[in-house]
C-alpha positions in Angstrom: 85.1 105.2 121.7 88.6 104.6 121.8 90.8 102.4 119.6 94.6 102.0 120.1 97.6 99.5 119.7 97.5 98.5 123.2 94.6 97.5 125.6 95.9 99.3 128.6 96.2 102.7 126.8 92.5 102.0 125.5 91.3 101.0 128.9 92.9 104.5 130.2 91.5 106.6 127.7 88.0 105.1 128.2 88.4 105.3 131.9 89.0 109.3 131.3 85.8 109.5 129.3 83.7 107.5 131.9 84.9 110.1 134.4 83.6 113.1 132.4 87.0 113.8 130.6 86.6 114.9 126.8 88.6 113.2 123.9 91.7 115.4 124.5 92.0 114.5 128.3 91.6 111.0 127.4 94.0 110.7 124.4 96.8 112.4 126.5 96.2 110.0 129.5 96.5 107.1 127.0 99.5 108.6 125.2 101.5 108.7 128.3 100.4 105.2 129.2 101.7 104.0 125.8 105.2 105.5 126.6 105.1 103.0 129.6 103.5 99.9 128.2 104.9 100.0 124.6 108.6 101.2 125.2 109.7 99.4 122.2 107.3 101.2 119.9 107.3 104.9 121.4 108.8 106.8 124.1 109.1 110.3 125.9 112.2 110.9 123.8 110.2 110.4 120.6 107.7 112.4 118.6 104.1 112.3 117.4 101.9 113.6 114.8 98.1 114.1 115.4 95.1 115.3 113.6 91.8 116.4 115.3 88.6 118.1 114.9 86.8 119.8 117.8 83.2 119.5 118.0 81.9 122.0 115.5 85.5 123.1 114.8 87.9 122.7 111.8 90.4 119.9 111.1 93.8 120.7 112.8 97.1 119.0 112.7 99.1 118.4 116.2 102.6 118.9 115.3 105.0 117.2 117.7 107.9 116.6 115.7 111.2 118.3 116.8 113.8 119.6 114.3 117.5 118.8 113.9 119.6 120.0 116.7 122.0 123.1 116.0 125.0 120.6 115.8 123.3 117.9 113.6 124.6 118.9 110.1 125.6 117.2 107.0 129.4 118.4 107.7 129.3 116.9 111.2 128.1 113.5 110.1 130.6 113.4 107.4 133.4 114.5 109.7 132.3 111.5 111.7 133.0 109.1 108.7 129.4 108.5 108.0 127.6 108.5 104.8 124.1 107.9 106.3 122.7 109.2 109.5 122.7 106.0 112.0 119.6 104.0 112.8 120.4 104.0 116.5 122.5 106.2 118.8 121.8 109.7 120.1 123.7 111.2 117.1 120.3 110.4 115.1 118.3 112.3 117.6 115.9 115.0 116.7 114.6 117.3 119.4 112.1 115.4 121.4 108.5 116.4 120.6 106.0 114.1 122.0 105.7 115.3 125.6 105.8 119.0 124.7 102.7 118.2 122.1 100.8 116.1 124.5 101.1 118.7 127.2 100.1 121.6 124.7 97.0 119.8 123.5 95.9 119.2 127.1 96.3 122.9 127.9 94.5 124.1 124.9 91.8 121.4 124.5 91.5 119.4 127.6 89.8 120.0 130.8 91.5 117.9 133.5 94.3 118.8 135.6 97.9 117.5 134.7 98.2 115.2 137.7 94.8 113.4 137.0 95.7 112.9 133.5 99.2 111.5 134.3 98.1 109.4 137.4 97.5 106.3 135.0 101.0 106.4 133.3 102.6 107.0 136.9 100.7 104.2 138.3 101.9 101.7 135.6 105.6 103.0 135.6 105.9 102.9 139.5 103.8 99.8 140.5 104.3 97.9 137.3 102.7 96.4 134.1 103.0 93.0 132.4 105.7 93.5 129.7 104.6 92.5 126.3 106.1 89.2 124.6 107.2 91.7 121.6 109.0 94.1 123.9 110.9 91.2 125.4 111.7 90.0 121.9 113.2 93.4 121.0 115.3 93.4 124.4 116.4 90.1 123.6 117.6 91.1 120.2 119.7 94.0 121.4 120.8 92.5 124.8 124.5 92.0 123.4 124.3 95.6 122.4 123.3 96.5 126.0 125.7 94.4 127.7 128.7 95.3 125.8 128.0 99.0 124.7 125.0 100.4 126.5 125.3 99.6 130.2 122.5 102.1 131.4 120.0 100.2 129.2 121.3 96.9 130.2 120.5 98.1 133.9 117.3 99.2 133.2 115.9 96.5 130.8 117.9 93.3 131.8 117.1 91.2 134.9 120.4 89.5 136.3 121.9 90.1 132.8 119.0 88.6 130.7 115.8 90.0 129.2 112.6 89.8 131.4 110.3 87.0 130.8 107.0 87.9 128.9 104.1 89.1 131.0 106.2 89.5 134.1 105.6 92.9 136.0 108.2 95.5 134.8 108.7 99.0 136.6 110.2 102.3 135.6 110.5 104.4 138.8 112.8 107.0 137.0 110.0 107.8 134.5 107.5 107.9 137.3 109.5 110.4 139.2 109.9 112.5 136.0 106.1 112.8 135.8 105.7 113.6 139.4 108.3 116.4 138.9 106.4 117.7 135.9 103.1 117.9 137.9 105.0 119.4 140.9 106.5 122.1 138.6 103.0 123.8 138.4 102.5 123.9 142.4 101.4 127.3 143.1 100.5 128.4 139.6 97.2 130.3 139.5 95.4 128.5 136.7 95.3 125.0 135.2 96.9 126.4 131.9 99.7 128.0 133.8 100.3 124.8 135.9 100.7 122.9 132.5 103.0 125.5 131.1 105.0 125.2 134.0 105.4 121.4 133.3 106.5 122.3 129.7 109.1 124.5 130.9 110.5 121.9 133.2 110.7 119.5 130.5 112.1 121.7 127.8 114.1 124.2 129.7 114.5 122.5 133.1 115.7 119.3 134.5 114.8 117.1 131.7 116.8 119.0 129.0 119.7 119.4 131.4 120.1 115.6 131.9 119.7 115.0 128.3 122.5 117.4 127.4 124.9 115.8 130.2 124.3 112.4 129.0 124.7 112.2 125.3 128.2 113.8 125.6 129.6 110.3 126.4 130.5 108.4 123.2 128.6 105.2 122.5 128.0 102.6 119.9 125.5 103.6 116.9 124.3 101.2 114.1 127.2 102.3 112.1 129.3 100.1 114.3 131.2 103.1 115.6 131.1 105.2 118.6 129.8 108.9 118.6 128.7 111.5 121.0 125.1 113.0 120.6 125.0 116.9 119.7 121.6 117.8 121.2 121.8 120.3 123.9 119.4 122.0 126.3 119.3 124.8 124.1 117.9 122.9 121.4 115.1 121.6 123.4 114.3 125.0 125.0 114.0 126.5 121.5 111.2 123.9 120.5 107.5 124.2 120.6 104.7 122.2 119.6 102.3 123.7 117.1 98.9 123.4 115.3 98.8 123.3 111.5 96.2 123.5 108.7 96.1 120.0 107.1 96.3 119.2 103.4 93.3 117.6 102.0 91.7 116.0 98.9 88.3 115.1 97.9 87.6 111.3 97.4 84.2 109.8 96.8 82.4 112.4 98.4 84.7 112.7 101.4 87.4 115.1 102.6 90.6 113.3 103.6 92.9 115.5 105.9 96.4 114.9 106.5 99.6 116.5 107.9 101.7 118.5 105.4 104.9 117.3 103.5 107.1 117.5 106.5 105.4 114.1 106.9 104.7 111.4 104.2 101.0 112.2 104.7 100.3 113.6 101.4 101.3 110.4 99.5 97.9 109.2 100.6 96.3 111.9 99.3 98.2 111.7 95.9 97.4 108.0 95.7 93.8 108.5 96.2 93.8 111.2 93.4 95.3 108.6 91.0 92.6 105.9 91.8 89.4 108.1 92.4 88.2 107.9 88.7 89.2 104.2 88.1 86.5 101.4 88.0 85.7 100.0 91.4 87.3 96.8 90.6 90.8 98.3 90.2 90.4 99.7 93.7 89.9 96.3 95.3 93.0 95.0 96.7 91.6 91.4 97.0 91.7 90.8 93.2 94.9 90.7 91.2 93.8 93.7 88.8 93.2 96.0 91.8 96.3 94.8 93.7 98.4 95.7 90.8 96.7 99.2 90.3 97.0 100.1 93.9 100.6 99.2 94.0 101.6 100.9 90.8 99.6 104.1 92.0 101.4 103.9 95.4 104.9 103.9 93.8 104.2 107.1 91.7 103.2 108.9 94.9 106.3 107.7 96.9 108.4 108.7 93.9 107.1 112.3 94.4 107.7 112.0 98.3 111.3 111.2 97.9 111.8 113.9 95.4 109.7 116.8 96.7 108.7 116.2 100.4 110.5 117.8 103.4 110.4 120.7 105.8 111.4 123.2 103.3 109.2 121.7 100.3 107.9 124.2 97.9 104.4 125.1 98.8 103.7 125.6 95.1 105.2 122.2 94.1 103.0 120.5 96.9 99.8 122.4 95.7 100.6 121.0 92.3 101.4 117.5 93.5 97.9 117.4 95.1 96.0 118.6 92.2 93.6 116.5 90.2 95.1 117.8 87.2 98.4 116.4 88.1 97.0 113.2 89.0 95.5 112.9 85.2 98.9 113.4 83.9 100.4 110.7 85.8 97.6 108.0 85.8 98.8 106.8 82.2 102.0 105.6 83.8 100.2 102.9 85.4 100.8 100.1 83.0 100.0 96.5 82.8 103.4 95.5 84.0 105.0 96.4 87.2 107.5 99.3 87.0 111.0 98.6 88.3 111.9 102.3 88.1 111.5 105.4 90.4 109.5 108.0 88.4 109.2 111.4 90.2 107.1 114.0 88.4 107.5 117.9 88.0 111.0 117.4 86.3 112.7 116.3 89.5 116.4 116.6 89.0 117.5 115.4 92.8 116.5 112.0 94.1 118.1 110.1 97.0 120.4 107.4 96.4 118.9 103.9 95.4 120.5 101.1 97.1 119.4 97.4 97.2 121.8 96.6 99.7 123.9 98.4 102.5 126.3 96.3 104.4 128.7 98.4 106.6 131.0 96.3 108.7 129.7 94.3 111.5 125.9 95.3 110.9 123.4 92.7 110.9 120.1 93.7 109.6 117.0 92.2 110.6 113.8 91.2 108.7 110.1 91.5 109.1 107.8 94.2 110.6 108.7 95.5 112.8 112.4 95.1 112.4 115.0 95.4 114.9 118.4 94.4 114.4 121.2 93.6 117.0 122.6 97.1 116.7 119.4 98.7 117.5 118.1 99.4 113.9 114.4 99.6 113.9 111.8 99.8 111.0 108.3 101.0 111.6 108.0 100.6 115.2 105.3 102.8 116.3 101.9 102.8 118.2 98.5 104.8 117.4 95.5 105.8 119.5 92.2 107.2 118.4 89.3 108.9 120.6 85.9 110.1 119.9 83.8 111.5 122.7 80.2 112.2 123.4 80.4 115.8 122.3 81.7 115.3 118.9 85.3 115.8 119.5 87.5 113.2 117.5 91.4 112.7 117.3 94.0 110.5 115.9 97.5 110.5 117.1 100.6 108.5 116.1 103.4 108.6 118.5 106.8 107.0 117.9 110.5 107.3 118.5 112.4 107.1 121.5 112.2 103.3 121.4 114.2 101.5 124.1 116.4 100.2 121.3 117.2 103.7 119.8 119.9 104.9 122.0 121.3 104.4 125.5 118.8 104.9 128.4 119.3 108.1 130.5 119.4 106.6 133.9 117.8 109.5 136.0 115.1 110.0 133.0 114.2 106.4 132.6 114.1 106.8 128.7 116.3 107.3 126.0 116.4 109.8 122.9 114.7 108.8 119.5 116.4 108.5 116.1 114.2 110.4 113.6 117.2 112.3 111.9 117.7 108.8 110.1 115.0 110.0 107.8 117.4 112.8 106.6 119.9 112.5 103.7 123.5 113.6 103.8 123.2 114.3 99.9 122.8 118.0 99.2 119.9 119.7 97.3 116.9 117.4 98.6 113.9 118.8 100.6 114.8 116.1 103.2 118.6 116.9 103.3 119.8 116.9 107.0 119.5 120.7 108.1 119.8 122.0 111.6 116.7 123.6 112.8 114.6 121.7 110.3 112.2 118.8 111.0 113.1 115.5 109.4 110.5 114.1 107.2 108.5 111.6 109.4 106.6 108.6 108.5 104.0 109.5 111.3 100.7 110.0 109.4 97.3 109.8 111.0 94.3 110.4 109.1 91.0 112.3 109.6 88.0 111.6 107.3 85.2 114.4 106.8 81.9 114.5 105.2 80.1 117.7 104.6 82.6 119.4 107.0 81.8 116.9 110.0 84.6 114.5 111.0 83.4 111.0 110.4 86.4 109.0 111.1 89.9 109.1 112.7 92.4 106.4 112.0 96.0 105.4 111.8 98.5 102.7 112.0 102.2 102.1 113.1 104.4 100.7 110.3 106.8 103.4 108.8 106.5 103.5 105.1 103.5 101.2 105.1 101.5 103.6 107.4 99.7 105.4 104.4 99.6 102.2 102.3 97.6 100.4 105.0 95.4 103.3 105.5 94.8 103.4 101.9 93.4 100.0 101.9 91.2 100.9 104.9 89.9 103.8 103.0 89.2 102.0 99.7 87.5 99.2 101.6 85.1 101.4 103.6 84.6 104.3 101.3 84.3 102.4 98.1 83.9 98.6 99.2 81.4 99.1 101.7 83.2 97.4 104.5 82.7 98.1 108.0 85.7 99.5 110.0 86.5 96.2 111.7 86.2 94.3 108.7 88.3 96.7 106.5 91.1 96.3 109.4 90.7 92.6 109.5 91.0 92.1 105.7 94.5 90.9 104.4 96.9 93.6 103.6 99.9 94.4 101.1 102.2 97.2 100.4 105.0 98.3 98.1 108.8 98.5 98.9 109.7 99.9 95.6 111.2 103.2 96.8 114.0 104.1 99.2 113.0 103.2 102.7 112.6 105.9 105.4 114.8 104.0 108.0 118.3 103.1 108.0 119.9 101.4 106.0 117.4 102.9 103.5 117.3 100.4 100.7 114.6 99.4 98.2 113.4 96.5 96.4 112.5 97.3 92.6 109.0 96.2 92.0 108.9 94.8 95.6 105.5 93.9 97.0 104.8 92.4 100.5 101.5 90.5 100.8 99.7 88.7 103.6 99.3 84.8 102.3 95.5 85.5 103.1 95.2 87.3 99.9 95.2 84.0 98.0 97.2 82.3 95.2 95.2 84.1 92.5 96.5 87.5 93.7 99.8 86.3 94.4 100.4 84.6 90.9 98.5 87.6 89.3 101.0 90.1 90.7 104.0 87.8 89.9 102.8 87.5 86.3 102.8 91.2 86.2 106.5 91.5 87.3 106.1 92.2 90.9 108.8 90.8 93.1 106.3 89.2 95.7 107.3 88.5 99.3 104.7 86.4 101.6 104.7 87.5 105.1 102.2 85.1 106.6 98.7 85.2 107.2 98.2 88.0 110.0 101.3 90.1 109.7 100.6 93.4 108.0 98.6 96.3 109.2 98.0 97.4 112.7 95.2 100.1 112.3 92.6 101.3 114.6 89.8 103.6 114.0 86.9 105.5 115.5 83.9 106.8 113.5 81.0 109.1 114.2 77.6 109.4 112.2 77.0 113.1 112.3 73.3 112.6 111.7 72.7 110.3 114.7 75.9 110.7 116.8 76.3 107.0 116.8 80.0 106.1 117.6 82.1 103.0 116.6 85.6 101.9 117.1 87.8 99.2 115.7 91.0 97.8 116.3 93.7 95.5 115.0 93.5 91.7 115.9 97.1 91.0 114.7 99.2 90.2 117.6 96.4 90.2 120.1 97.5 93.3 121.4 95.2 96.2 120.1 92.0 96.9 121.4 88.9 99.0 120.8 86.1 99.8 123.4 83.2 102.3 124.1 79.8 102.8 125.0 
């Protein structure tokens, strides 16, 4: 079974399964296709977070988040006249982590040769694929930026100076050549593993890293409205390796929920579940006013702790306390009958990021909606996702992101650009997420694995930036408490809070802010407003882009579900 945010990635992964590949072969093949067919949502210069359980094995996190380059310091950003890390431009680039992580996963858990896995992405890049209407809209939004300041992006993405028409065939010969060169790097190696390691070296220490370092030295326009050079070097890329990590977990209604650690926002989901678990089922139902209010208020408490305590250098003892049932019991009384307009971290937090309701540097035009792209390349929540379960019991969920076509100028000989994950760090000192060379920015990427009696029973995730764990929370509440099927849970109307500092530039917040799909109905909307929530309606089918796969350990029966919003996600299997 496969579910993802794009039908071509789903079809690719399923084709690998049909040809005898396992879940890891399939997810890597689908992941590289996502680079090609959703370039506004992820790219080779970006990053990923995965979580998986091999058949009969333990839940494991796949860490594909690169750190801040050695030259990316608070002092350097301040010397460039910045008070926030920009939302677009190579100065905001962390070390790319996605390709390294995909290749490591394939080496260690896959069975196929690299050339066979990459053949699908090479074909779509070299011979073409129909470009999504949403990708075209993104290109149109930043077309002036491309024409005026990013000529290499204009040459790559514009056709006679204009965005391509939706559903027309587009190609990326440069990226197809990069993939061919990665495969060729392994020629002559004795084993499959050595051939893949040769590709990893060509990426991190060879021609890709060299091209990146050369290109970013040219100053270019950033979302700040000013021009800067990037600081990433080939040495930064050579020093990074993907890794496997032990997940953090909590127990909820007879299930173990597993997430990546506090270098992601993943633990907020666990904290929120701990707050909600002992409450009456009606208060865990987002379809009624009382439940929607309770969920929003619990979410705000967990996110306050995220911003005060999470980061690559988070204190392990603090995180252990935050994830305890005892700590949740001390926080639960803070959920009152009226919406809080405060940010209330626990454990005596003394440092907290700036709270800005607006941020308006000269000449910057902010976009609205989700996903958001401004004319200066600012993005919020632009991501993709893929889940795979195979016949042998392997299960994996991966959320790749970053390296969006609008992140920074296209590197011509590579066919892609660098990401901007450093915008999730702060320039204020003393925070676990303060920008620090060599440390990972706290990412919003946050897939979920659900286990019952130590067996993986569901893998899921969603695009959506700060909303990823909020929308997955709704899925878990509806499936584990409400009895919904996976597809019913994904289809059901969604909501989320904006009452905490956003992870994406310009990092503003809306006190007591809540965004709802209109389908939740007047009773919920008015009920929330009467409790003090600042409600924004977003349309009937606008929030949540989840996909999921499930497995019944007793029967081996598999299922998959995908998001209907935007008519783009797809689930398939047999």
